[in-house]
XYZ file of N, CA, C and O in Angstrom:
236
model
N 2.710 -9.743 22.079
C 1.842 -8.863 21.518
C 1.083 -8.955 19.953
O 2.270 -8.544 18.942
N 0.385 -9.351 19.530
C -0.163 -9.367 18.224
C -0.315 -8.200 17.825
O -1.453 -7.194 17.807
N -0.229 -7.996 16.893
C -0.001 -7.227 16.145
C -1.679 -6.891 15.206
O -1.922 -5.855 14.593
N -2.135 -7.960 15.120
C -3.418 -7.933 14.312
C -4.057 -7.559 15.813
O -4.251 -7.126 16.576
N -5.223 -6.189 14.476
C -5.976 -5.664 15.410
C -5.627 -3.844 15.681
O -6.032 -3.116 16.243
N -3.988 -4.026 15.371
C -3.561 -2.873 16.079
C -3.537 -1.137 15.049
O -3.142 -1.322 13.836
N -4.033 -0.578 15.922
C -4.607 0.871 14.850
C -3.753 1.534 13.791
O -3.708 2.370 13.001
N -2.567 1.882 15.205
C -0.988 2.617 15.088
C -0.929 2.240 13.362
O -0.728 2.275 11.913
N -0.490 0.496 13.612
C -0.404 -0.163 11.692
C -1.227 -0.287 10.653
O -0.654 -0.363 9.526
N -2.607 -0.115 10.644
C -3.311 0.029 9.665
C -2.754 1.665 9.727
O -3.206 1.613 8.384
N -2.548 2.804 10.645
C -2.826 3.600 9.819
C -1.208 4.126 9.352
O -1.317 4.688 7.901
N -0.677 3.265 9.654
C 0.716 3.503 9.184
C 0.863 2.353 7.820
O 2.104 3.245 6.526
N 0.054 1.462 7.911
C 0.139 1.315 6.088
C -0.624 1.561 5.408
O -0.741 1.811 4.287
N -1.506 2.369 5.985
C -2.743 3.150 4.898
C -1.529 4.409 4.147
O -1.405 4.764 3.127
N -0.881 4.921 5.869
C -0.141 6.143 4.248
C 1.402 5.560 3.989
O 1.311 6.507 2.831
N 1.416 4.495 3.988
C 2.753 3.863 3.064
C 1.927 3.182 1.552
O 1.676 3.725 0.769
N 0.801 2.791 1.782
C -0.202 2.621 -0.102
C -0.655 3.923 0.051
O 0.016 3.913 -1.664
N -1.075 5.619 0.736
C -0.891 6.193 -0.418
C 0.791 7.242 -0.802
O 0.252 7.329 -1.976
N 1.451 6.821 -0.298
C 3.065 7.193 -0.998
C 3.307 6.271 -1.455
O 3.614 6.932 -2.628
N 2.969 4.493 -2.274
C 3.588 4.203 -3.236
C 2.248 4.786 -4.280
O 2.823 4.689 -5.215
N 0.621 4.955 -3.574
C 0.053 4.791 -4.830
C 0.540 6.406 -5.375
O 0.538 6.803 -6.789
N 0.738 7.424 -4.634
C 1.471 8.562 -5.252
C 2.457 8.579 -6.317
O 2.831 9.427 -6.862
N 3.274 7.609 -5.975
C 4.427 7.131 -6.693
C 3.896 6.455 -8.507
O 5.419 6.492 -9.274
N 3.439 5.835 -7.979
C 3.046 4.429 -9.074
C 2.532 6.455 -9.641
O 2.893 5.659 -10.960
N 0.987 7.114 -9.365
C 0.812 7.873 -10.738
C 1.887 8.923 -10.916
O 2.038 9.239 -12.133
N 2.916 9.342 -10.355
C 3.867 9.898 -10.383
C 5.024 8.903 -11.877
O 5.435 10.082 -13.133
N 5.288 7.997 -11.601
C 6.594 6.997 -12.404
C 5.152 6.600 -13.855
O 5.602 6.552 -14.740
N 4.311 6.764 -13.431
C 3.632 6.629 -14.855
C 3.322 7.992 -15.722
O 3.177 7.746 -17.018
N 3.167 8.915 -15.147
C 3.126 9.977 -15.668
C 4.489 10.197 -16.514
O 4.828 11.385 -17.186
N 5.409 9.970 -15.223
C 6.599 10.719 -16.168
C 7.396 10.130 -17.826
O 8.550 9.891 -18.029
N 6.745 8.524 -17.230
C 6.928 7.606 -18.609
C 8.014 6.565 -17.611
O 8.776 6.309 -18.707
N 7.542 6.673 -16.828
C 8.698 5.137 -16.054
C 8.765 3.568 -16.878
O 7.206 3.621 -17.667
N 9.468 2.957 -17.430
C 8.915 1.473 -17.244
C 8.205 0.552 -16.147
O 8.117 1.040 -15.077
N 7.168 0.226 -17.375
C 5.857 -0.417 -17.220
C 6.544 -1.535 -15.445
O 5.518 -1.578 -15.125
N 7.824 -2.296 -15.577
C 7.533 -2.818 -14.655
C 8.141 -2.325 -13.148
O 7.230 -2.705 -12.157
N 8.535 -1.260 -14.172
C 9.215 0.287 -12.417
C 7.463 0.190 -11.947
O 7.623 -0.047 -10.232
N 6.548 0.565 -12.544
C 5.148 1.638 -12.373
C 4.124 -0.574 -12.103
O 3.423 -0.266 -10.534
N 4.241 -1.166 -12.681
C 3.321 -2.199 -12.105
C 4.002 -2.981 -10.071
O 3.560 -3.029 -9.697
N 4.954 -2.803 -10.205
C 5.803 -3.288 -8.978
C 4.856 -1.646 -7.883
O 4.735 -2.920 -6.904
N 5.900 -0.202 -8.092
C 4.776 0.916 -7.218
C 3.118 -1.013 -7.119
O 2.539 -0.092 -5.837
N 2.733 -0.601 -7.995
C 0.974 -0.770 -7.281
C 0.982 -1.899 -7.142
O -0.429 -2.340 -5.719
N 1.817 -3.014 -7.342
C 1.950 -4.390 -6.549
C 1.815 -4.061 -4.964
O 1.695 -4.445 -4.518
N 2.931 -3.048 -5.039
C 3.629 -3.188 -3.201
C 2.229 -1.667 -2.735
O 1.899 -2.893 -1.556
N 1.388 -1.413 -2.804
C 0.526 -0.475 -3.140
C -0.858 -1.004 -2.146
O -1.203 -0.879 -1.479
N -1.455 -2.523 -3.848
C -2.334 -2.976 -3.506
C -1.937 -4.082 -1.319
O -2.891 -3.745 -1.494
N -1.014 -4.478 -1.507
C -0.462 -5.649 -0.806
C -0.262 -4.611 0.089
O -1.542 -5.436 1.327
N -0.090 -3.041 0.443
C -0.290 -2.463 1.795
C -1.307 -2.083 1.936
O -1.564 -2.187 3.492
N -2.559 -2.240 1.589
C -4.380 -1.859 1.839
C -4.182 -2.748 1.972
O -5.123 -2.550 2.547
N -3.770 -4.093 1.128
C -4.719 -5.236 1.405
C -4.811 -5.697 2.615
O -5.478 -5.838 3.190
N -3.597 -5.517 3.637
C -2.719 -5.929 4.598
C -3.570 -4.873 5.229
O -3.616 -5.189 6.866
N -3.515 -3.515 5.804
C -4.329 -2.771 5.965
C -6.113 -2.796 6.186
O -6.181 -3.352 7.598
N -6.531 -3.013 5.034
C -7.593 -3.451 5.253
C -7.890 -4.754 6.238
O -8.765 -4.299 7.182
N -6.920 -6.218 5.977
C -7.251 -7.630 6.922
C -7.066 -7.092 8.015
O -7.577 -7.297 8.911
N -6.399 -6.040 8.242
C -5.691 -5.811 9.952
C -6.561 -5.309 10.179
O -7.163 -5.560 11.694
N -7.671 -3.667 10.182
C -8.821 -3.018 10.275
C -9.557 -3.881 10.798
O -10.480 -4.065 11.798
N -9.946 -5.401 10.466
C -11.092 -6.239 10.146
C -10.078 -7.398 11.048
O -12.463 -8.445 11.020
N -9.971 -7.497 11.229
C -8.998 -8.224 12.162
C -9.181 -10.134 11.849
O -9.589 -10.666 12.344
N -9.076 -10.459 10.319
C -9.280 -11.366 9.455
C -8.251 -11.908 9.919
O -8.644 -13.155 9.677
N -6.710 -11.804 9.387
C -6.032 -12.274 9.894
C -5.226 -12.919 10.868
O -6.148 -13.441 11.849
């Protein structure tokens, strides 16, 4: 079974991206090291991009 176009995967990835964006904002506000904030931001962008590509069935 292919995961491409799976609506459950899109929802889960969107939720993960939202949690990661919240983590980025929280770490930025409390003054965490820039590396931690950058890694969280990169993971959030990757999750959101993968969710969008899966939703559009491009992959």
